[in-house]
PDB file of C-alpha atoms and ligand atoms in Angstrom:
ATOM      1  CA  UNK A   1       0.000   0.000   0.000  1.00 79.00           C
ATOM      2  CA  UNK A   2       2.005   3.355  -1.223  1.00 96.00           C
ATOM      3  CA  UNK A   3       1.491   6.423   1.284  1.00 96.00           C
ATOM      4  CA  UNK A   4      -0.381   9.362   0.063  1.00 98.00           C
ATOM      5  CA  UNK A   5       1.980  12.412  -0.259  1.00 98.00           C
ATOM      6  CA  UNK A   6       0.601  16.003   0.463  1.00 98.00           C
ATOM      7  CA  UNK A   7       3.231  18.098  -0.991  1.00 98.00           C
ATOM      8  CA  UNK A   8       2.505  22.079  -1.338  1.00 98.00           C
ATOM      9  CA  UNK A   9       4.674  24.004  -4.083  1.00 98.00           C
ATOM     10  CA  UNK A  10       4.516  27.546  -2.884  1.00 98.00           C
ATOM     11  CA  UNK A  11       6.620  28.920  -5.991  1.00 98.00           C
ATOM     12  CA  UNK A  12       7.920  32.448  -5.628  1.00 98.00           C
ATOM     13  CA  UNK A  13       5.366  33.196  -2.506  1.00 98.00           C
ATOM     14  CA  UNK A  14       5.809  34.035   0.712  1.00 98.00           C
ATOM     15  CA  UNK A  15       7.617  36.606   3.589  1.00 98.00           C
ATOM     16  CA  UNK A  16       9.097  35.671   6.887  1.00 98.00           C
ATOM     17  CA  UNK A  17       5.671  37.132   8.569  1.00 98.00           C
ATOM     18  CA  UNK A  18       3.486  35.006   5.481  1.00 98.00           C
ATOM     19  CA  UNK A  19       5.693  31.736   6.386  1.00 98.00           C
ATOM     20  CA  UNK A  20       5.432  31.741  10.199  1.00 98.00           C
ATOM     21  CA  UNK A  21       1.399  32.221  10.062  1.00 98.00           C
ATOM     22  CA  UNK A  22       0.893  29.761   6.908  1.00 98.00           C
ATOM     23  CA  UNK A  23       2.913  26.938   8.800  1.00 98.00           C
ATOM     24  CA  UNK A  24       1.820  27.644  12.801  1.00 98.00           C
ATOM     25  CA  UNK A  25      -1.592  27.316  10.663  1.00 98.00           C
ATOM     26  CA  UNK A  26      -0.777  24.038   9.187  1.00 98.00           C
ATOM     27  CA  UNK A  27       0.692  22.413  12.532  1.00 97.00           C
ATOM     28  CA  UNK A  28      -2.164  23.442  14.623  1.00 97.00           C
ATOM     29  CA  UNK A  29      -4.733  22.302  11.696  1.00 97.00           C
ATOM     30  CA  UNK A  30      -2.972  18.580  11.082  1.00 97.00           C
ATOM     31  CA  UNK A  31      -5.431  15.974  12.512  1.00 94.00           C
ATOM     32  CA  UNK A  32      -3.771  13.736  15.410  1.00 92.00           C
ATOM     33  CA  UNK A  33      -4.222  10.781  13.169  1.00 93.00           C
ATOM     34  CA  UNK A  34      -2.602  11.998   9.972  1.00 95.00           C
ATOM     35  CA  UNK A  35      -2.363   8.983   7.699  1.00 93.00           C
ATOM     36  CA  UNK A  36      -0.657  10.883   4.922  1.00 97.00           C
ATOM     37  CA  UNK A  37       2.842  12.472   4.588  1.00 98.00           C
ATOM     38  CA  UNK A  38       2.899  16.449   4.354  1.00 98.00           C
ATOM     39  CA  UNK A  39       5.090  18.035   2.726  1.00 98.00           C
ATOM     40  CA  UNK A  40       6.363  22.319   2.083  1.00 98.00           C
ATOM     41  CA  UNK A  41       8.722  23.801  -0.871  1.00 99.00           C
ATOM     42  CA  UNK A  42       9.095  27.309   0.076  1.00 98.00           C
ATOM     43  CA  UNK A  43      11.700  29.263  -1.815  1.00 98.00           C
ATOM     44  CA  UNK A  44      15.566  28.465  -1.144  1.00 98.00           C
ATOM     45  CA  UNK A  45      15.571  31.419   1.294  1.00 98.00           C
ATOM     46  CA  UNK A  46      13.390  30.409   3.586  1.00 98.00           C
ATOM     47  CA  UNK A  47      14.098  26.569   3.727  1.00 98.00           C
ATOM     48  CA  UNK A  48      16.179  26.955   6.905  1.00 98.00           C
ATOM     49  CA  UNK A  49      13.207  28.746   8.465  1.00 98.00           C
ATOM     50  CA  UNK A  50      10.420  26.633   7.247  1.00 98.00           C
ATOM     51  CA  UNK A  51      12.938  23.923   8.975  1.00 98.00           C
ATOM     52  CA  UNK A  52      13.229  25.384  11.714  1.00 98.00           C
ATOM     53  CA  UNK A  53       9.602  25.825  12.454  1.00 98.00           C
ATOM     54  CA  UNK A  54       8.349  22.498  11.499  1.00 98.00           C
ATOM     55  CA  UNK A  55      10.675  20.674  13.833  1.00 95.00           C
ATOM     56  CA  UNK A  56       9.392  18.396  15.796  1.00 94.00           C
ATOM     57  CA  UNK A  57       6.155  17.974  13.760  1.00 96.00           C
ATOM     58  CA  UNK A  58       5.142  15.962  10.879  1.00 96.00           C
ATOM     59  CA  UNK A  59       5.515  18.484   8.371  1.00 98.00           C
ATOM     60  CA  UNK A  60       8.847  17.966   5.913  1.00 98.00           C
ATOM     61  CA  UNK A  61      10.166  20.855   4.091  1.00 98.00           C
ATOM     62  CA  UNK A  62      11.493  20.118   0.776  1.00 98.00           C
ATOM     63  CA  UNK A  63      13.172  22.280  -2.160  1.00 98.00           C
ATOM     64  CA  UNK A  64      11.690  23.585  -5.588  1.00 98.00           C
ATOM     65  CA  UNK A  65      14.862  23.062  -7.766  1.00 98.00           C
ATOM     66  CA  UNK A  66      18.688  21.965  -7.566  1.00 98.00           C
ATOM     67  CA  UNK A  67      21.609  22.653  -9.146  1.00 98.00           C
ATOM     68  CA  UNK A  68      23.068  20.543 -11.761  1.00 98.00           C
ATOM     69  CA  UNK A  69      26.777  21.026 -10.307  1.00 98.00           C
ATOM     70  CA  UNK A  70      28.319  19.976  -7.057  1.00 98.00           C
ATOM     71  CA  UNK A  71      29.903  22.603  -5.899  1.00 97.00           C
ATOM     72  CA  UNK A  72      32.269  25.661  -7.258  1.00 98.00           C
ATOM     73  CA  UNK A  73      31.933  28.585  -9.268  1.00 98.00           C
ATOM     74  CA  UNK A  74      28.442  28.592  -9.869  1.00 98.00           C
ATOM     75  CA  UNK A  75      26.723  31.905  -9.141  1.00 98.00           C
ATOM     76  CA  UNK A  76      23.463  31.433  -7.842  1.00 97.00           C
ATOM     77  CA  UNK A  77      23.204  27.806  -7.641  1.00 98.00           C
ATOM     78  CA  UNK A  78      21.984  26.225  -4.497  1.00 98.00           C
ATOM     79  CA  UNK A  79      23.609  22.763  -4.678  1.00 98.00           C
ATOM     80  CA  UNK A  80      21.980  18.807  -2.986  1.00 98.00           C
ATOM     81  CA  UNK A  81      24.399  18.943  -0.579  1.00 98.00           C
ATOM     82  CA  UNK A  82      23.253  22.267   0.573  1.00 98.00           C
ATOM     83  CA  UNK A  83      19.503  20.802   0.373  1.00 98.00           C
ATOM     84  CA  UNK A  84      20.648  17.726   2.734  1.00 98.00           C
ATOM     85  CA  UNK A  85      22.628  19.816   4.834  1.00 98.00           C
ATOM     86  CA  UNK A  86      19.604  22.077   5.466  1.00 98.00           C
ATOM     87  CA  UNK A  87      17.359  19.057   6.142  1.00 97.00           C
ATOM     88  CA  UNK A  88      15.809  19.179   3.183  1.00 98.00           C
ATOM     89  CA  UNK A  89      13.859  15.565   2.231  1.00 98.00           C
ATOM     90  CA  UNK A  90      12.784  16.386  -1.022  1.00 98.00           C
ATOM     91  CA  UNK A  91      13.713  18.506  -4.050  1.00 98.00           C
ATOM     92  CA  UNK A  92      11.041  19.378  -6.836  1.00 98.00           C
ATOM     93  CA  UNK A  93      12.934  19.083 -10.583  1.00 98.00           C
ATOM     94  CA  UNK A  94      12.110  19.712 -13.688  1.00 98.00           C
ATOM     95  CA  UNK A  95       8.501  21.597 -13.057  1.00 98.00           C
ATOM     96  CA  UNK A  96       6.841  22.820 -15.977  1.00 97.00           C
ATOM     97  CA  UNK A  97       7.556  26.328 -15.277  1.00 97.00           C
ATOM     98  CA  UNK A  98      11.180  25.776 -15.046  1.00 98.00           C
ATOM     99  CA  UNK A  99      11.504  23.391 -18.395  1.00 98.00           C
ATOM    100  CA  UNK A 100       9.319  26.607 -20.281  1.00 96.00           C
ATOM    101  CA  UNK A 101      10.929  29.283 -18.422  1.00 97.00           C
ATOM    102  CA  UNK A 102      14.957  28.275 -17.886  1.00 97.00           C
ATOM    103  CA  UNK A 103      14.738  25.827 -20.860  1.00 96.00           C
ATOM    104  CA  UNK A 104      15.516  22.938 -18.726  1.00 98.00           C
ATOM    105  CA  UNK A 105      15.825  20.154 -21.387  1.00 98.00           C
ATOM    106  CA  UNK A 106      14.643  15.925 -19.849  1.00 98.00           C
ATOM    107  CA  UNK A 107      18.457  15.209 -20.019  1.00 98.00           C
ATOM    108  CA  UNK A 108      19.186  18.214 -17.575  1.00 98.00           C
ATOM    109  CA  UNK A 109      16.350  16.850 -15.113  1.00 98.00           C
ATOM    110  CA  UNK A 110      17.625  14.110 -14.977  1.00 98.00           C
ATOM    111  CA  UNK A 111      21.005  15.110 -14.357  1.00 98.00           C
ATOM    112  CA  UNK A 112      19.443  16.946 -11.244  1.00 98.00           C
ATOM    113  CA  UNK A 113      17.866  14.166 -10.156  1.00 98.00           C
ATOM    114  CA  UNK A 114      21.245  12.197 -10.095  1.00 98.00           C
ATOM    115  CA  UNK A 115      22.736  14.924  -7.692  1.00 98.00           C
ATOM    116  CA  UNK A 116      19.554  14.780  -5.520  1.00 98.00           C
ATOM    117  CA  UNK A 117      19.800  10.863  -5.092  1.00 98.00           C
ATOM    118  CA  UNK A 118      23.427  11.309  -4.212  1.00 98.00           C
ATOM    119  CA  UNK A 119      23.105  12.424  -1.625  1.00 98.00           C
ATOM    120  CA  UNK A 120      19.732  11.224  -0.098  1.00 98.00           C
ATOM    121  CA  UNK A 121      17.414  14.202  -0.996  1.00 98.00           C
ATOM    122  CA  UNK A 122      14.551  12.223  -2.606  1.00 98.00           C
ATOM    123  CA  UNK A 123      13.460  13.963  -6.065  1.00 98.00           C
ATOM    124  CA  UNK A 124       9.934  15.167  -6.902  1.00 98.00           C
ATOM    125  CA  UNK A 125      10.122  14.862 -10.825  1.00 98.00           C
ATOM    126  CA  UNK A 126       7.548  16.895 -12.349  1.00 98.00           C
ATOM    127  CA  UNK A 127       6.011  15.555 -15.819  1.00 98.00           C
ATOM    128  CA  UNK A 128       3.055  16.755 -18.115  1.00 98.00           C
ATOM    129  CA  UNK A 129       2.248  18.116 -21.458  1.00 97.00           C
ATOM    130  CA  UNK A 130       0.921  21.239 -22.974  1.00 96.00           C
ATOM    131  CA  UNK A 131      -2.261  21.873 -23.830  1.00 94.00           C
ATOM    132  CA  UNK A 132      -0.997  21.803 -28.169  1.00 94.00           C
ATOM    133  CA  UNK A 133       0.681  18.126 -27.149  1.00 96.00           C
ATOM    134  CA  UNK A 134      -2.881  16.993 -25.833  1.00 95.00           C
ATOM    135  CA  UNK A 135      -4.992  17.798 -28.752  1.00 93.00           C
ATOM    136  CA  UNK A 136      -2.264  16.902 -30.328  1.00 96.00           C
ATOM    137  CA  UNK A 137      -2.940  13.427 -29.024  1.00 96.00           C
ATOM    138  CA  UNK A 138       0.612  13.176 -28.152  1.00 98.00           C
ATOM    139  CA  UNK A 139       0.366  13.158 -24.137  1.00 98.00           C
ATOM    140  CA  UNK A 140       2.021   9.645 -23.731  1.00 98.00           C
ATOM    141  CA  UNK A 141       4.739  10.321 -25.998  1.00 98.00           C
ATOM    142  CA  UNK A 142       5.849  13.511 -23.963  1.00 98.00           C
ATOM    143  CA  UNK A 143       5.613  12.384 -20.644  1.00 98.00           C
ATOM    144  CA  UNK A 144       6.760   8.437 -21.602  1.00 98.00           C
ATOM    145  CA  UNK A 145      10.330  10.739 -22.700  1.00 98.00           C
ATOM    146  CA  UNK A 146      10.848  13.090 -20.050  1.00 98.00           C
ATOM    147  CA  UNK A 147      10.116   9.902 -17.765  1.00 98.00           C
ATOM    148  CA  UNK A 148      12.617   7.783 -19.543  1.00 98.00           C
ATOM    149  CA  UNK A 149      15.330  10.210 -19.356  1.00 98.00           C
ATOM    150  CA  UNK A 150      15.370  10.377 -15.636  1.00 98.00           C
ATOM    151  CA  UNK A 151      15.007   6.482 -15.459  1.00 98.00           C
ATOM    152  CA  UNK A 152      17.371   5.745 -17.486  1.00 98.00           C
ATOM    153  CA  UNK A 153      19.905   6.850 -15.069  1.00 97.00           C
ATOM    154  CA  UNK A 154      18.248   5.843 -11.680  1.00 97.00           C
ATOM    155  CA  UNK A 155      19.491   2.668 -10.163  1.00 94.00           C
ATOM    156  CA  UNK A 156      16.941   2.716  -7.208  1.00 95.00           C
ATOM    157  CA  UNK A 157      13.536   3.501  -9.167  1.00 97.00           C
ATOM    158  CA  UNK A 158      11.563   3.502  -5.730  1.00 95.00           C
ATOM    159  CA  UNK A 159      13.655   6.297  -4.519  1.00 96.00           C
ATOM    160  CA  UNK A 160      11.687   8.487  -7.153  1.00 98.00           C
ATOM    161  CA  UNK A 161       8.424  10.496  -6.420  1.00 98.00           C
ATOM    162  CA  UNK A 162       7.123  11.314  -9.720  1.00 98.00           C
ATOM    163  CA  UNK A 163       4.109  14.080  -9.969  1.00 98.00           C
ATOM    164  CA  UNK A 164       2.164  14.364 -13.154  1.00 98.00           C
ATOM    165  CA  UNK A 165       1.055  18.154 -13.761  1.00 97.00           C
ATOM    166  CA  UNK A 166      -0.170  18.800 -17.351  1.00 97.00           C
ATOM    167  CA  UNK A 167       0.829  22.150 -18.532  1.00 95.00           C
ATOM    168  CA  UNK A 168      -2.534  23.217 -19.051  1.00 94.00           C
ATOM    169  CA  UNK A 169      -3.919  22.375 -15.844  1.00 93.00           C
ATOM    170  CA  UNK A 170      -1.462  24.859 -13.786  1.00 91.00           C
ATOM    171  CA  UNK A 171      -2.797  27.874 -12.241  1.00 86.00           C
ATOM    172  CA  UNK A 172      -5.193  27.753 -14.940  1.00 89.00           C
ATOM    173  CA  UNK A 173      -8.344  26.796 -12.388  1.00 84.00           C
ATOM    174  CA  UNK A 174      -8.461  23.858 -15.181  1.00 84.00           C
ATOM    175  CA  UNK A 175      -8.083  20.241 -13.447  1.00 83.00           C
ATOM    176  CA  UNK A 176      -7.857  16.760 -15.113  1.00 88.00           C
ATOM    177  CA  UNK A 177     -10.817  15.090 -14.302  1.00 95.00           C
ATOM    178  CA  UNK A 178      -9.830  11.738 -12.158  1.00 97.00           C
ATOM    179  CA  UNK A 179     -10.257   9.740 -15.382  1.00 97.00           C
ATOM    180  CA  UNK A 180      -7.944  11.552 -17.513  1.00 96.00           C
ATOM    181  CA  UNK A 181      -5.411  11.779 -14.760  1.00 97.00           C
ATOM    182  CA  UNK A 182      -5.624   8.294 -13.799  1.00 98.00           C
ATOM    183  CA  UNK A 183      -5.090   7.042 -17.269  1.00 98.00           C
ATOM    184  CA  UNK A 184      -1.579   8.793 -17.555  1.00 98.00           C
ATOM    185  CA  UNK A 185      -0.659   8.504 -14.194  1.00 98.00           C
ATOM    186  CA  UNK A 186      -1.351   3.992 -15.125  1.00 98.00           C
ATOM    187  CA  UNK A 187       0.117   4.873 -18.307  1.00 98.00           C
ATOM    188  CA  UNK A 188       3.989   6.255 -16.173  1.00 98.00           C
ATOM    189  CA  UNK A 189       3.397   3.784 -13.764  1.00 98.00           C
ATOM    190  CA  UNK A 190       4.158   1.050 -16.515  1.00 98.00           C
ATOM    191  CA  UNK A 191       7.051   2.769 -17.867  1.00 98.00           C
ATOM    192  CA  UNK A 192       8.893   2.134 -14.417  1.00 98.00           C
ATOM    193  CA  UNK A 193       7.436  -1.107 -14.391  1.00 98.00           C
ATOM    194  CA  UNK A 194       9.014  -2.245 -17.863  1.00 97.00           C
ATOM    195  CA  UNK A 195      12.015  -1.533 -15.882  1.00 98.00           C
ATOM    196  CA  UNK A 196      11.578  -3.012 -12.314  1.00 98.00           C
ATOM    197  CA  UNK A 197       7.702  -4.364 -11.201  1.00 97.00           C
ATOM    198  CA  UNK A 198       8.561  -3.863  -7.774  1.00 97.00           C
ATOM    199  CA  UNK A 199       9.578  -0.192  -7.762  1.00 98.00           C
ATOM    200  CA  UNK A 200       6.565   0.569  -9.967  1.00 98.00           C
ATOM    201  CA  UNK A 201       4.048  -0.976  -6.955  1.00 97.00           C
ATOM    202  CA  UNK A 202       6.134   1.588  -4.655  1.00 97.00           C
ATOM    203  CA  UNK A 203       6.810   4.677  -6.456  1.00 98.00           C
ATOM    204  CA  UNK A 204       4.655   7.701  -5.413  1.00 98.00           C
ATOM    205  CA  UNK A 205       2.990   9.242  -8.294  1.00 98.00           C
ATOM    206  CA  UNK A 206       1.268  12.950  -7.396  1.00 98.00           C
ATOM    207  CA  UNK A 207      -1.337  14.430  -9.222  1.00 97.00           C
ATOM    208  CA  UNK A 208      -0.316  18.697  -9.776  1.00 97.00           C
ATOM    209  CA  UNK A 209      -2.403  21.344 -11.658  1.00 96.00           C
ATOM    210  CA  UNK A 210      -4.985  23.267  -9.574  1.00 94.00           C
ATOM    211  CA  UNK A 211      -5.450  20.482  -6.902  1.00 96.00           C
ATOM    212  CA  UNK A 212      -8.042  22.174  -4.489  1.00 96.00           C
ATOM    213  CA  UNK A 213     -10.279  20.968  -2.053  1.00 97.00           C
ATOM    214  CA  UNK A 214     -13.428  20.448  -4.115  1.00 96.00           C
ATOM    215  CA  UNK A 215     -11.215  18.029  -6.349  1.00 96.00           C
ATOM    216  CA  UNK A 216      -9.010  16.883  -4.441  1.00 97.00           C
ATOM    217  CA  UNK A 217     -10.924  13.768  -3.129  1.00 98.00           C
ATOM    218  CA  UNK A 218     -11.649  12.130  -6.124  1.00 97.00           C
ATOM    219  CA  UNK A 219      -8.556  12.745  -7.735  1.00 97.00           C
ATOM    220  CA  UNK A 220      -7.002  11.068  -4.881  1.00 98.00           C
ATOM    221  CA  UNK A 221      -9.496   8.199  -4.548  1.00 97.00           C
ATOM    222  CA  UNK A 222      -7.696   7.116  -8.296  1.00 98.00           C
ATOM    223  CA  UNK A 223      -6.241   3.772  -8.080  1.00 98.00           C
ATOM    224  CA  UNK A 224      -2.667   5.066  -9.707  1.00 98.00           C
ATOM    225  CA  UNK A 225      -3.126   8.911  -7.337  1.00 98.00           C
ATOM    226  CA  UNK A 226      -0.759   8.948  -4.556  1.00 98.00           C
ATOM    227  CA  UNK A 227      -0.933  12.009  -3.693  1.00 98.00           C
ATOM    228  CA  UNK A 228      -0.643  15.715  -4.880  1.00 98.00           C
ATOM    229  CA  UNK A 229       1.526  18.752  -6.137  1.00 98.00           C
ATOM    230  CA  UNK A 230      -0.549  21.787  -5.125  1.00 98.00           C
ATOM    231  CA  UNK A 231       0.626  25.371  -5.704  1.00 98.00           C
ATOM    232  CA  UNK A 232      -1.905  27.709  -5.221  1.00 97.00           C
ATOM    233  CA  UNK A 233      -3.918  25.877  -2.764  1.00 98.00           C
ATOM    234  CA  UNK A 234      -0.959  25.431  -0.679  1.00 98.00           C
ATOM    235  CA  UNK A 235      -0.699  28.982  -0.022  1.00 98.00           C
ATOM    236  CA  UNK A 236      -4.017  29.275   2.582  1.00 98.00           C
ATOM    237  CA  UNK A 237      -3.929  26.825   5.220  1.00 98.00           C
ATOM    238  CA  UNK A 238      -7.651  25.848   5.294  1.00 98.00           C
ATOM    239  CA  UNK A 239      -7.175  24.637   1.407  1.00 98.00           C
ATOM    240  CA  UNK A 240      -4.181  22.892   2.026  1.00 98.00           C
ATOM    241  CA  UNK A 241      -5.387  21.618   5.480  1.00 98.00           C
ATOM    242  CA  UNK A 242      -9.022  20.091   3.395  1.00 98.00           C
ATOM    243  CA  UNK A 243      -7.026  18.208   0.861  1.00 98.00           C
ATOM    244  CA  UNK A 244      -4.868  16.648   3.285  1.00 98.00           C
ATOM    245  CA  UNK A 245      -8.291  16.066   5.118  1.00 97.00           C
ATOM    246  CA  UNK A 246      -9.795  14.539   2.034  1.00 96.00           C
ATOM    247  CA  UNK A 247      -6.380  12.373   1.517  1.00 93.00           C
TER     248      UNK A 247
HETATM  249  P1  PGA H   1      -1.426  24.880  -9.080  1.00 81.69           P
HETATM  250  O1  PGA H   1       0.135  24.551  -9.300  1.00 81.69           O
HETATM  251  O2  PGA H   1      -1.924  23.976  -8.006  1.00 81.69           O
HETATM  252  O3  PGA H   1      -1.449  26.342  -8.701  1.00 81.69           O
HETATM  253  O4  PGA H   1      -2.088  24.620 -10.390  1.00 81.69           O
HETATM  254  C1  PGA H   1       0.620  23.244  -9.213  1.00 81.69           C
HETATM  255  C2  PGA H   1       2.093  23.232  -9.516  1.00 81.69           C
HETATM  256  O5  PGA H   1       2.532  23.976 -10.412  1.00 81.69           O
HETATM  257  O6  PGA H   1       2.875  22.492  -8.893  1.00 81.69           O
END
């Protein structure tokens, strides 16, 4: 039985004042019983804070993006090592907005997802096609290749979260309905199976793309659903608390 994962992507949001209320919000709101792991990605500067405030309760704190070096002359870069060293547990790569925005090419994610796995930050690799590549009737295709590129240089596949977030679905109020989600998110779970059966019955997929609390139950209820990638939502505490509620 895979564990549902509750992850919020909070993007380029937030303030030391936001942070401290958001998350004192989300501790005091957790149920006692919380069957479901919870997870935050604030921006890099306030990791150590988000840390810091969330110790000693269930909630991990996790990254939005890694370097693709290990260390040096690399202006800007915020490096896995840093990530583990800050108690980071996971590390979003390759989300949609940083593949359209920073051209981030599949063999690049993956590369990222190498360094993350290195050194025991689990990866959060983000998937999905654009709105063009779905009418285009080409939605396996894409997401079957920027898969394959980060399994093809994984040795552990359970190590990997993946999170499916078509393009079109982001911030866009537009959602998958559980059907079409569930299809692609069978269709990546057999790509890792091709490769090894037993890491595809344990890998986490998570469902992204304006996840909110009227959805969020069915879209979780999906046989091949783990879990979700929310952005928006995860920015008020009573959305993000109801979808871990309805988890
Ligand atoms: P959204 O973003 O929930 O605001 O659509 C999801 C994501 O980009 O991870």
């Amino acid at each position: 039985m895979r564990r549902t994962l509750i992850a919020g992507n909070w993007k380029m949001n937030g303030s030391f004042a936001a942070n401290r209320s958001l998350l004192s919000e989300i501790k005091a709101g957790l149920p006692a019983n919380l069957l479901c792991d919870v997870l935050v990605c604030p921006p890099a500067p306030y990791l150590v804070q988000a840390v810091e405030l969330l110790s000693g309760s269930a909630v991990m704190v996790g990254a939005q993006d890694v370097s693709v070096h290990t260390q040096g002359a690399f202006t800007g870069e915020v490096s896995a090592a840093m990530l583990q060293d800050v108690a980071c547990k996971y590390a979003i790569v390759g989300h949609s907005e940083r593949r359209a925005y920073h051209a981030e090419s599949n063999e690049l994610v993956a590369q990222k997802t190498q360094q993350l796995l290195t050194v025991g930050v689990r990866p959060v690799v983000c998937v999905g096609e654009t709105l063009e590549q779905r009418e285009g009737g080409q939605t396996n295709e894409v997401v079957a290749a920027q898969l394959n590129a980060v399994l093809d240089v994984v040795d552990n596949l359970s190590d990997l979260v993946i999170a499916y977030e078509p393009v079109w679905a982001i911030g866009t109020g537009k959602t998958a309905t559980p059907e079409m989600a569930q299809e692609v998110h069978h269709f990546l779970r057999r790509q890792v199976a091709v490769r090894d059966a037993g890491a595809a019955e344990k890998v986490q997929i998570l469902y992204g793309g304006s996840m909110k609390p009227e959805n969020a139950r069915e879209l979780l209820a999906m046989p091949d659903i783990d879990g979700g990638l929310i952005g928006g939502a995860a920015l008020k505490s009573r959305d993000f608390l109801a979808i871990i509620a309805a988890s």
